[in-house]
Coordinates of C-alpha atoms and ligand atoms in Angstrom, one line a residue:
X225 CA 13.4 30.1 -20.5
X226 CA 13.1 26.1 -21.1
X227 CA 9.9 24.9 -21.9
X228 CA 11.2 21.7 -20.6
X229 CA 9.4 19.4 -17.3
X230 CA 12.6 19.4 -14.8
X231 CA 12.4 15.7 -13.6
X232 CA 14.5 14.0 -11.2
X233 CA 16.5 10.8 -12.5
X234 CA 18.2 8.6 -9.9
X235 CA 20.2 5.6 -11.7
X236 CA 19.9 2.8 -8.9
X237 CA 21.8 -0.3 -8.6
X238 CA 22.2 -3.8 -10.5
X239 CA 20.6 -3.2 -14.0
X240 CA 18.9 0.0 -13.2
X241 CA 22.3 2.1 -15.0
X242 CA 21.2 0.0 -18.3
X243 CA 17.6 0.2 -17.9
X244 CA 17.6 4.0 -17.1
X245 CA 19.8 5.5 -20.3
X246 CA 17.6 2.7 -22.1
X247 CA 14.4 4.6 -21.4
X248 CA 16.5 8.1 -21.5
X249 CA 17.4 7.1 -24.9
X250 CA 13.8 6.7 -26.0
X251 CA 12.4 9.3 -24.2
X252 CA 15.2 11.7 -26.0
X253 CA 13.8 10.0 -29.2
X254 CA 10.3 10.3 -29.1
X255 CA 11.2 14.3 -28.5
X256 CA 9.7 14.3 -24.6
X257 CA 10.1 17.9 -23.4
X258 CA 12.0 17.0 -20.5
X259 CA 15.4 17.3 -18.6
X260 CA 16.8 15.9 -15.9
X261 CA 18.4 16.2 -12.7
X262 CA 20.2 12.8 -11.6
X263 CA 20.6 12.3 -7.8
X264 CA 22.7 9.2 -6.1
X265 CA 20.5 6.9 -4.1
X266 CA 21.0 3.5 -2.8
X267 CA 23.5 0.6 -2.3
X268 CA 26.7 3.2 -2.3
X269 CA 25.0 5.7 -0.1
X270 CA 23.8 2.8 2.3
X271 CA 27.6 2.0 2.5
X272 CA 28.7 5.5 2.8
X273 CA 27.1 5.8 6.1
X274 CA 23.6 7.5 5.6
X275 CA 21.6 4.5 6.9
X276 CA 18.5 5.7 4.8
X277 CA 20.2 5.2 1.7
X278 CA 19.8 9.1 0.2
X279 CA 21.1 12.3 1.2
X280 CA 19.8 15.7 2.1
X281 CA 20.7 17.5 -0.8
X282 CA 19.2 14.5 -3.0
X283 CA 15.9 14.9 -0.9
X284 CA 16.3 19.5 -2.0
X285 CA 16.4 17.9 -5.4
X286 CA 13.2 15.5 -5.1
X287 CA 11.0 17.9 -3.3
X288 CA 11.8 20.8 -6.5
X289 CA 10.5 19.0 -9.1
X290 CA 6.9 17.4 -9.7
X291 CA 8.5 13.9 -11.0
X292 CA 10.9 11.5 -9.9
X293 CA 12.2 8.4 -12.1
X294 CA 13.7 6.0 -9.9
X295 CA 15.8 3.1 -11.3
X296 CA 15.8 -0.5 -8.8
X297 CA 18.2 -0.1 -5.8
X298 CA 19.7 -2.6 -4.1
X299 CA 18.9 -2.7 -0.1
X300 CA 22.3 -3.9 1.4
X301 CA 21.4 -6.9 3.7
X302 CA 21.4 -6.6 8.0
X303 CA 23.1 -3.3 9.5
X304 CA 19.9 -1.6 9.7
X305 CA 19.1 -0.1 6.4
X306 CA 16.2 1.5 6.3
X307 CA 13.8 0.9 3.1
X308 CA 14.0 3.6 1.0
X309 CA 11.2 3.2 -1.1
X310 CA 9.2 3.2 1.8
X311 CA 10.9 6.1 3.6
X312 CA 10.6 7.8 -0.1
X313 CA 6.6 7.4 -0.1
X314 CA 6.0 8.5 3.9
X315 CA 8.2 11.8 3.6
X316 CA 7.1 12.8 0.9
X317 CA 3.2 12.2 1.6
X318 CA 2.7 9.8 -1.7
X319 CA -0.4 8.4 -0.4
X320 CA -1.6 6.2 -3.8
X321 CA 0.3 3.2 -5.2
X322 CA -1.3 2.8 -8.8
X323 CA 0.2 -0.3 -10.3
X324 CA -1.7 -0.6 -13.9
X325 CA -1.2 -4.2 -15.7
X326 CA -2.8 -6.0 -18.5
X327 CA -2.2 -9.3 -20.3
X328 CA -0.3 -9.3 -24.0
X329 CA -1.0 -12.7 -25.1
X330 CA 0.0 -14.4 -27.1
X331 CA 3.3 -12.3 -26.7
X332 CA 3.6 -13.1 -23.1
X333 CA 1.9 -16.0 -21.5
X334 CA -0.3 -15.4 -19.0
X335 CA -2.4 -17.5 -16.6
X336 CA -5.8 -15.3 -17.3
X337 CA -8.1 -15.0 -20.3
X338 CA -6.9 -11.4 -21.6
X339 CA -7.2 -8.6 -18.4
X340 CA -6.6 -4.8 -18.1
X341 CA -6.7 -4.0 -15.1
X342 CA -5.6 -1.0 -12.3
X343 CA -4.6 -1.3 -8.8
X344 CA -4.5 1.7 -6.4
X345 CA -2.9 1.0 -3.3
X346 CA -3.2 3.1 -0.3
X347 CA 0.6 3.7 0.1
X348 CA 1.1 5.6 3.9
X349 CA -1.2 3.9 6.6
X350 CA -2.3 0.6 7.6
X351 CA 0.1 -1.8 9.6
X352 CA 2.9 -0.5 7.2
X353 CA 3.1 2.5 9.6
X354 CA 5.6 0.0 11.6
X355 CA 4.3 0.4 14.9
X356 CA 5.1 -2.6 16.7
X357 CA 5.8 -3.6 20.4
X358 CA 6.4 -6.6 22.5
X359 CA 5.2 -6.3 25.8
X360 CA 5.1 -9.6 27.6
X361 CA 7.2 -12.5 26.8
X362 CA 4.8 -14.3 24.7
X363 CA 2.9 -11.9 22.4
X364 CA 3.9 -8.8 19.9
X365 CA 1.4 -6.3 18.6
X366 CA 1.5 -4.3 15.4
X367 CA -0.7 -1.8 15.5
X368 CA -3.2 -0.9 12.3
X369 CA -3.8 3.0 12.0
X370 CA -6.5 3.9 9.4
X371 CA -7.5 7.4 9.3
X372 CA -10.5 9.1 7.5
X373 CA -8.7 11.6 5.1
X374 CA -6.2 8.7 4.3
X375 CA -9.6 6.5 2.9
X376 CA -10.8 9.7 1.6
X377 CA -7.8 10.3 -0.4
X378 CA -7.1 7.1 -1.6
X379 CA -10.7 6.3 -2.5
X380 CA -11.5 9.7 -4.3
X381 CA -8.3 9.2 -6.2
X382 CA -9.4 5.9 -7.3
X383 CA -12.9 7.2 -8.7
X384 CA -10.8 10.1 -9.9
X385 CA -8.5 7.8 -11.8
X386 CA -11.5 5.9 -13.4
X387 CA -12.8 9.1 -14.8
X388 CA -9.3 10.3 -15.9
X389 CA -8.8 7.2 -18.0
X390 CA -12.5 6.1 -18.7
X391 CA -12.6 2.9 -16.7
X392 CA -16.4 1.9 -16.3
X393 CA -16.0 0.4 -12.6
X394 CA -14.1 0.5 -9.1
X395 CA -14.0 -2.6 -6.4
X396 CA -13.6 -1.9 -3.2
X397 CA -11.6 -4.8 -1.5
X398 CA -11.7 -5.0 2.6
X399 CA -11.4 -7.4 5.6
X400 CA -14.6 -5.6 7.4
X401 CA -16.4 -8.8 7.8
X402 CA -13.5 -9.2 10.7
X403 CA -12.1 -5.3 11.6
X404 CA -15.1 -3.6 11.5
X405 CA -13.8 -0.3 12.1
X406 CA -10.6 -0.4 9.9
X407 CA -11.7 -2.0 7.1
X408 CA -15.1 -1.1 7.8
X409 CA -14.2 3.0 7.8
X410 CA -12.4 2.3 4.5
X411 CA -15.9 0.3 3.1
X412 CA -18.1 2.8 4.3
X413 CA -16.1 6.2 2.7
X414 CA -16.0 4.0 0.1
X415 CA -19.7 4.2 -0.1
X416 CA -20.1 7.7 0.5
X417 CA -17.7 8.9 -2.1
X418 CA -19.0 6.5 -4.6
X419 CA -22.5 8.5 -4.5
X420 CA -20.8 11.5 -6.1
X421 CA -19.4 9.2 -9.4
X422 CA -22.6 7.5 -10.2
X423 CA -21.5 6.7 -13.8
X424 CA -19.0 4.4 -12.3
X425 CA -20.2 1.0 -11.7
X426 CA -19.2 -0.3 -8.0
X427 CA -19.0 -3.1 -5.8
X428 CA -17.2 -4.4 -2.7
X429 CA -15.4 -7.9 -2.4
X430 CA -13.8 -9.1 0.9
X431 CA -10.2 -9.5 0.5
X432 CA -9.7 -13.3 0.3
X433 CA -12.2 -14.1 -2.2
X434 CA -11.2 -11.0 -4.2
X435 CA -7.6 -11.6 -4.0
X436 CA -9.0 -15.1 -5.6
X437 CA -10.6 -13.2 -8.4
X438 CA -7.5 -11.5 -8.9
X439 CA -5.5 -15.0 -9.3
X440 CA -8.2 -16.7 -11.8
X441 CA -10.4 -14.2 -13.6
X442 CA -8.7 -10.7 -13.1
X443 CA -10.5 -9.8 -16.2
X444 CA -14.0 -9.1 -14.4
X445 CA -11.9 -6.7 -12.8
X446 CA -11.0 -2.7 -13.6
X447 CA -10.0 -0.7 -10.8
X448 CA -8.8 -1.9 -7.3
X449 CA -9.1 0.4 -4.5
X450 CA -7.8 -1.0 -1.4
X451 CA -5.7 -1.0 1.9
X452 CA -2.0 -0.6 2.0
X453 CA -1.1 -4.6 3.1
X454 CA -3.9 -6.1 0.6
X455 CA -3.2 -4.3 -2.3
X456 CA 0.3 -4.9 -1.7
X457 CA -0.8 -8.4 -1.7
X458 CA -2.3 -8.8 -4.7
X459 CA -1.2 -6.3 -6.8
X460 CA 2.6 -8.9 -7.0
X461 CA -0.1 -11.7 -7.8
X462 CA -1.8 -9.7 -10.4
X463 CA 1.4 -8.8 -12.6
X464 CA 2.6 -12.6 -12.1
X465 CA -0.8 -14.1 -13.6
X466 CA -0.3 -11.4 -16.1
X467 CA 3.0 -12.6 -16.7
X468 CA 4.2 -9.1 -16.8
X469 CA 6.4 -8.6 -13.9
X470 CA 9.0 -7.6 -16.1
X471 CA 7.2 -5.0 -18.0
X472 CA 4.7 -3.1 -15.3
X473 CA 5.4 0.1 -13.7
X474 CA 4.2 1.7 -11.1
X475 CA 3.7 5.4 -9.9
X476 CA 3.5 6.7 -6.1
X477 CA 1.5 9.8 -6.2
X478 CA 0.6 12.5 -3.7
X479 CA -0.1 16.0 -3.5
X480 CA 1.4 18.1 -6.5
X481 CA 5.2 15.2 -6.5
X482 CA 4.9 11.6 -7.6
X483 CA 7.6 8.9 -8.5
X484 CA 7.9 6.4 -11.1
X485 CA 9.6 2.9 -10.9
X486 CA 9.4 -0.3 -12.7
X487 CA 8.2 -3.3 -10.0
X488 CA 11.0 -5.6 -10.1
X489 CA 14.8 -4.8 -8.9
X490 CA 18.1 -3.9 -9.1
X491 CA 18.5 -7.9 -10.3
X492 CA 22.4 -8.2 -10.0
X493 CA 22.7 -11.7 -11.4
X494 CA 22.3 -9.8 -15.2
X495 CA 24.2 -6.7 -14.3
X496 CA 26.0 -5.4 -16.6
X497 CA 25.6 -8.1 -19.0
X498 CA 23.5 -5.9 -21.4
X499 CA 20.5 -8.9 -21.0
X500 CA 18.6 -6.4 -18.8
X501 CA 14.7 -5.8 -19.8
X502 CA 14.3 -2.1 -19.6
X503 CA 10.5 -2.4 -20.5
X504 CA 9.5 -1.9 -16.4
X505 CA 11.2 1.4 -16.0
X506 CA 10.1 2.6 -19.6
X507 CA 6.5 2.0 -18.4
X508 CA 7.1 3.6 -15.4
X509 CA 8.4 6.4 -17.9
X510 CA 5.1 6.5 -19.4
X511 CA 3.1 6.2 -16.5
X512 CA 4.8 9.7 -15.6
X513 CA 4.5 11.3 -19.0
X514 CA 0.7 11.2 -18.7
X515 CA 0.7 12.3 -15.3
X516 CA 3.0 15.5 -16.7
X517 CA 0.2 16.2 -19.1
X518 CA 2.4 14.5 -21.8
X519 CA 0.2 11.4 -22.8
X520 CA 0.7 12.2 -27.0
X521 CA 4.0 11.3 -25.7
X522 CA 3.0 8.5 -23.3
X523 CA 0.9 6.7 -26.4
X524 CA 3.8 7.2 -28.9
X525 CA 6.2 5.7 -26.2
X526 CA 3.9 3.1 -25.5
X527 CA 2.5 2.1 -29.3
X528 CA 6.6 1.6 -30.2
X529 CA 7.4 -0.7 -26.8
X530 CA 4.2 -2.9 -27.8
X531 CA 5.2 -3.0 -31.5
X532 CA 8.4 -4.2 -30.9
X533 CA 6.7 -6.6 -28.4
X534 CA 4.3 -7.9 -31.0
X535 CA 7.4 -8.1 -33.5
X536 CA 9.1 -10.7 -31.5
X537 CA 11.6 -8.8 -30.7
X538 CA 12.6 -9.4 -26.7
X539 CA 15.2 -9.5 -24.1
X540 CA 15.9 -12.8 -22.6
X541 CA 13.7 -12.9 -19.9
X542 CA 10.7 -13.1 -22.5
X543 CA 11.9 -14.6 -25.0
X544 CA 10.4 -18.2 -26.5
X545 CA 11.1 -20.4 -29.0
X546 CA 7.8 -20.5 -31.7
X547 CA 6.6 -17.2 -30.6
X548 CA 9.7 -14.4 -30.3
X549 CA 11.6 -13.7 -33.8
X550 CA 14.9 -12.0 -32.3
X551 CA 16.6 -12.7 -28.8
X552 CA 18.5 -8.9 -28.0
X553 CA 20.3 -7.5 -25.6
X554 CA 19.2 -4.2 -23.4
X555 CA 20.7 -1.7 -26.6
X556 CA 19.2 -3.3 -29.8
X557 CA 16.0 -3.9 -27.7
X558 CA 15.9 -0.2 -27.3
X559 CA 17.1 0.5 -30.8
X560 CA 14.2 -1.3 -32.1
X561 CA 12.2 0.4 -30.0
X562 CA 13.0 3.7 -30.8
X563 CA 12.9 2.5 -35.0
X564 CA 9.2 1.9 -34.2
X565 CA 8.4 5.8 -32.4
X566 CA 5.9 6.8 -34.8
X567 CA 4.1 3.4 -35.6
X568 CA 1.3 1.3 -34.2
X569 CA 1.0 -2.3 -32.9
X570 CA -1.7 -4.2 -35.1
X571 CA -2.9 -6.2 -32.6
X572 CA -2.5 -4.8 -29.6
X573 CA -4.3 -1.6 -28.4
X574 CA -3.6 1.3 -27.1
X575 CA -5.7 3.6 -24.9
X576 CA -6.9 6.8 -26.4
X577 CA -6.8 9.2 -22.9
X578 CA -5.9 12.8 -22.3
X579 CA -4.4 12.3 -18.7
X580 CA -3.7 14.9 -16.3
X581 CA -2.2 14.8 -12.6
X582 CA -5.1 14.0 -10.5
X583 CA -5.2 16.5 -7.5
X584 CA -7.3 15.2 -4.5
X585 CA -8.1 18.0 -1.7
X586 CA -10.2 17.0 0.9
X587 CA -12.2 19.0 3.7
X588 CA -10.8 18.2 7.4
X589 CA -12.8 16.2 9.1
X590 CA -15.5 17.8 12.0
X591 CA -14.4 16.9 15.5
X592 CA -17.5 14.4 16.8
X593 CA -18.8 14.5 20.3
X594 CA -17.1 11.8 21.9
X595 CA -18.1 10.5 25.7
X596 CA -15.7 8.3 27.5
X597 CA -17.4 5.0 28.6
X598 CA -14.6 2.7 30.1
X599 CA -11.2 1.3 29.3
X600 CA -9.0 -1.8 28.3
X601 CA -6.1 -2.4 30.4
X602 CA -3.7 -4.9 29.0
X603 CA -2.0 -6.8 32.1
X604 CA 0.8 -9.3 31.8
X605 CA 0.0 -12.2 33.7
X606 CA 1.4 -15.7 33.9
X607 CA 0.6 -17.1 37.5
X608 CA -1.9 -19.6 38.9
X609 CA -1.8 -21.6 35.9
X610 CA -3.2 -19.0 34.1
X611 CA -6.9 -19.6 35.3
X612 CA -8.6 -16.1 34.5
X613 CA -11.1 -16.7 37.6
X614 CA -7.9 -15.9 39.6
X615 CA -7.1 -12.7 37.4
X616 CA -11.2 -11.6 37.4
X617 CA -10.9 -11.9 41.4
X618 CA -8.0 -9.7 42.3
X619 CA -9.2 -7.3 39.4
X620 CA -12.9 -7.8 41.4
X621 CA -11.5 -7.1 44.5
X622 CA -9.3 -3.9 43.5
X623 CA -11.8 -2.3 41.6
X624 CA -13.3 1.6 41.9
X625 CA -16.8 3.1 42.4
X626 CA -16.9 4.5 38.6
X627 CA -15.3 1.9 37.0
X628 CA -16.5 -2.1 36.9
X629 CA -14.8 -5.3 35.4
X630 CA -17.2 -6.8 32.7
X631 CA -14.9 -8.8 30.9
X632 CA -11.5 -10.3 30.3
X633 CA -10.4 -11.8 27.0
X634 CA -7.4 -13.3 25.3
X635 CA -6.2 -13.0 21.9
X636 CA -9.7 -11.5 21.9
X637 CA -11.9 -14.1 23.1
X638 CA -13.9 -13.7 26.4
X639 CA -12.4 -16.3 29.1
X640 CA -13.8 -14.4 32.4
X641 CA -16.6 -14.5 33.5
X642 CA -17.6 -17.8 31.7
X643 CA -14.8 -18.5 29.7
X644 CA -14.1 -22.4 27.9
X645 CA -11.4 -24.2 29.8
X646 CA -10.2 -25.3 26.2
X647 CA -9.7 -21.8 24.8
X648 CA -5.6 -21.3 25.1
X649 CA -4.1 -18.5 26.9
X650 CA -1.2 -16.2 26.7
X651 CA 0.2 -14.4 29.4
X652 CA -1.3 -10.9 27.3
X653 CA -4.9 -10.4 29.1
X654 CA -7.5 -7.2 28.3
X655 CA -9.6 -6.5 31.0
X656 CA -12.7 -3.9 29.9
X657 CA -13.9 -1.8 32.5
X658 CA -16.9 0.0 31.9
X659 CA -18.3 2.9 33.5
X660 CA -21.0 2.8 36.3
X661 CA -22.1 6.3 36.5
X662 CA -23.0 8.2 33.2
X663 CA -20.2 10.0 33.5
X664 CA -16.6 9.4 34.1
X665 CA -13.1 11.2 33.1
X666 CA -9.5 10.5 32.6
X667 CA -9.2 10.9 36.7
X668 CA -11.9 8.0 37.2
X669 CA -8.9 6.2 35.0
X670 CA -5.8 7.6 37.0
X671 CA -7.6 5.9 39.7
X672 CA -8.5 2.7 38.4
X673 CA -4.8 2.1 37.1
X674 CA -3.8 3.1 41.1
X675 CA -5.9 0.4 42.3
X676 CA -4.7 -2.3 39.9
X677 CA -1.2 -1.1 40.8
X678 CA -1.6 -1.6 44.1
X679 CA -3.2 -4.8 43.7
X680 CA 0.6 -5.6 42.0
X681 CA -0.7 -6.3 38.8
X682 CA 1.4 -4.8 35.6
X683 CA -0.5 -2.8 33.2
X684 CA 1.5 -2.9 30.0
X685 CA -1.0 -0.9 27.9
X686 CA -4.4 0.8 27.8
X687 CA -7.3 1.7 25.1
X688 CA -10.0 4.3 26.2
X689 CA -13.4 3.3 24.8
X690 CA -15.8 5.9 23.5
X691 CA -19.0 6.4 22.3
X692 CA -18.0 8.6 19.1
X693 CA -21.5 10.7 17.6
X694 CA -23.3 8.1 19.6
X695 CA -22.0 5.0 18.3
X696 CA -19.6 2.5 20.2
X697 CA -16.2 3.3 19.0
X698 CA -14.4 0.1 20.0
X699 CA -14.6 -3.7 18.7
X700 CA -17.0 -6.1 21.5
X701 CA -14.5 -9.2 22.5
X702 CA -15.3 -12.1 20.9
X703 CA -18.0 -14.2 22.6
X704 CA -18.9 -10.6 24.7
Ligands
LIG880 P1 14.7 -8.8 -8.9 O1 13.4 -8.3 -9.4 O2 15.9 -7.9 -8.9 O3 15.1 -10.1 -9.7 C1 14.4 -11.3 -9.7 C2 14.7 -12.1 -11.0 O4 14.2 -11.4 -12.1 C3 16.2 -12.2 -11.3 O5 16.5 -13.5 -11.8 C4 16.5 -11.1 -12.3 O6 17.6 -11.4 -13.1 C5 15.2 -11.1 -13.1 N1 14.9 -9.7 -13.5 C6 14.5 -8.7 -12.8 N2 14.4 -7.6 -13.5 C7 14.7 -7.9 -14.8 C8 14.8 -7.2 -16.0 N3 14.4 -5.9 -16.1 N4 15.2 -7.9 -17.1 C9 15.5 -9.2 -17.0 N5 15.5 -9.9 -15.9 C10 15.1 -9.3 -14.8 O7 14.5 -9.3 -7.4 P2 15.5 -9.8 -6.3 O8 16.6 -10.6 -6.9 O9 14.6 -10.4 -5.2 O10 16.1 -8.5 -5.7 C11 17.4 -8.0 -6.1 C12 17.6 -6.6 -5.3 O11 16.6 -5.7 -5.8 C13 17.5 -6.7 -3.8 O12 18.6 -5.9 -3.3 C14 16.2 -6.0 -3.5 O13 16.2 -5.4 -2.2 C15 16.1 -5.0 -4.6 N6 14.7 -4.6 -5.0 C16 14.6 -3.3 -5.2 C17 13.4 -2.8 -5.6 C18 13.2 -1.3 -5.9 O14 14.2 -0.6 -5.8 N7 12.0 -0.8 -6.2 C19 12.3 -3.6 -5.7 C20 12.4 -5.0 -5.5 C21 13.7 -5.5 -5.1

């Protein structure tokens, strides 16, 4: 039987032919005890028909094996092509984005003092779950889903990570001065699950002033643990202050699968040409190695990329007068490379670790008493010049014995009873109902909606409100 890792190859579009038999080369080279299994993804399969860019046998061929190296792809524009990377990291459940990414000055400018830094992304929730609706003429919703075993995965995986590869410190980065229970669920797990790694410095930042950090002193920073939109966000402005877009990686992990890919595309303005930096990809490459287990491979991989880096020698895209010795193409580059397996940088360093893949289980979480204490109905309205007295009135009149009006707002703000004449409205209004009595029940809310129907008014939406283990489960309007 092979004592080889089966890994799953796909060759991608543009450059990602070169840069993929690049890395294979190296990875042959350096005697990585792996084979492959090429599937075709992208722009020809897009063309062919199958809208998400990959077919079911090429999905058999994914789920088999534990690792998945995935060349750029190019996303043909309009006819409704789906995303594949993003239909890649949903189906398959790869709920952490880890983007690592350090400086290698004076190699590679960078616009930072000298940073090493880690970025783990949750990858599956957040407003990337694409549920959007318009449902009056003027406003469109996209709706932000945050669960507690996504945070809990995410975040243990983040301390996880830090203990994995000895990183003294993880930032928490939210928006819960604003969404309190989005962000703030994701803050607070982040606080329980810190208590169980207290040799791991932490700390929270609020998105906008971290994702300033992260532009002008990134080197403060070591791991990033944050939502799917932010750490998006900032983990492209990271690698360009870095200055090394064209040589980070970056691995999508879940439960016992991940896959690697470099961070830029399939660029098909060099295609071809042999000018093609495979250095993203080959990270990527590493990045995988240590999650196989393989990280004496991973460090010999990695010392002979940075040693041809600190030789000068360099593909176009990094290559500068005074500073690089050799201008090559995509082959010699990875000649050179694969002339230094067996040597070290001199100046650069490269972490000592003994990675592993990082499993995460978590326990499901205990259904919590919840009592229903009202409701939000969202009405579209766009009469009487859109005074909200005139809305409160009809909604007044046409209410139920369980159920009372206590507020309307728009685009969140309170504008009935006692709004501002200056606030602007939309034709989207939420009217909160609370509940007179102690107790009410979905029926109390069949009849409610009956009574605003009658009263011709059209409900495009509703939000129960709870109390959830006691505490009020729902945001207040703003000015409430
Ligand atoms: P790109 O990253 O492909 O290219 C941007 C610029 O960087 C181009 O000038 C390109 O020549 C250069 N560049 C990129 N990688 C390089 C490398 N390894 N060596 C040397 N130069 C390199 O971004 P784009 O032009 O916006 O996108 C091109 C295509 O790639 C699009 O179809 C896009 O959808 C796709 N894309 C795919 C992925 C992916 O598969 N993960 C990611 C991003 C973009």
């Amino acid at each position: 039987m092979s004592s080889k890792i089966p890994i799953t190859i796909a060759r991608g579009d543009g450059i990602g032919p070169e840069i993929m038999d690049a890395t294979l080369r190296i990875l042959e080279a350096a005697g990585a005890p792996l084979e492959y299994e090429e599937i075709q993804i992208g722009e020809q399969v897009y063309l062919s028909g199958e809208l998400s860019g990959i077919s079911k046998d090429s999905w058999d061929t994914i789920r088999r094996n534990k690792a998945f190296l995935k060349a750029p792809i190019t996303t043909p524009q309009g006819g409704g092509y789906k995303s594949l990377n993003v239909t890649i990291r949903k189906s398959l459940g790869l709920y952490a984005n880890v983007r690592p990414c350090k400086t290698f000055k004076p190699y590679i400018p960078a616009y930072c003092n000298d940073m090493d830094m880690v970025i783990i992304r949750e990858n599956e929730e957040d407003l990337y779950a694409g549920i959007e609706h318009q449902q009056t003429s003027e406003v469109v919703q996209c709706l932000k889903l945050i669960s507690r075993p996504g945070c809990e995965k995410i975040i243990r995986y983040a301390f996880e990570y830090a203990k994995t590869y000895d990183r003294k410190k993880v930032t928490c980065m939210t928006k819960d001065n604003i969404m309190k229970h989005t962000d703030g669920l994701f803050h607070e797990v982040f606080k329980e699950i810190s208590k169980e790694y207290p040799d791991i410095e932490t700390e929270h930042r609020i998105i906008d002033i971290g994702s300033a950090v992260v532009a002008t002193k990134p080197e403060i920073l070591d791991v990033v643990v944050t939502l799917n939109l932010y750490g998006d966000i900032i983990s492209d402005i990271m690698a360009q202050v870095a200055g090394s877009v064209g040589l980070s990686g970056s691995a999508n992990v879940g439960s016992g699968r991940a896959m690697f890919e470099a961070i830029h595309g399939s660029a098909p303005d060099i295609a071809g040409k042999d000018m093609a930096n495979p250095s993203g990809i080959l990270h990527g490459a590493i990045l995988m190695l240590d999650y196989l287990g393989l990280s004496d491979y991973a460090k010999k991989i990695e010392a002979a990329a940075l040693k041809t880096l600190e030789e000068g020698i360099h593909t176009g895209d990094l290559y500068q007068e005074g500073i690089s010795t050799k201008k090559v193409g995509t082959k010699e580059f990875t000649d050179s490379v694969i002339s230094n397996l067996g040597k070290s940088p001199n100046k650069i360093q490269v972490k000592e670790r003994n990675a592993h893949p990082i499993e995460i289980s978590i326990e499901p979480t205990k259904p919590q008493p919840k009592k229903l204490v009202g409701i939000d109905l969202f009405i579209d309205w766009n009469s009487d010049d859109r005074n909200p007295d005139v809305l409160g009135k009809i909604l007044e009149d046409n209410s139920t014995d369980k159920l009372k009006l206590k507020m309307i707002t728009n685009r969140g703000v309170k504008v009935y009873p006692d709004g501002m004449p200056e606030t602007f409205k939309t034709d989207h209004w939420r009217c909160r109902y609370v509940s007179k009595s102690s107790e009410i029940n979905n029926s109390d809310i069949l009849e409610l909606l009956s009574a605003v129907n009658n009263a011709k008014q059209d409900v495009i939406k509703t939000e129960n409100l709870y109390e959830i283990a006691g505490e009020r489960a729902y945001s207040l309007g703003q000015g409430e």
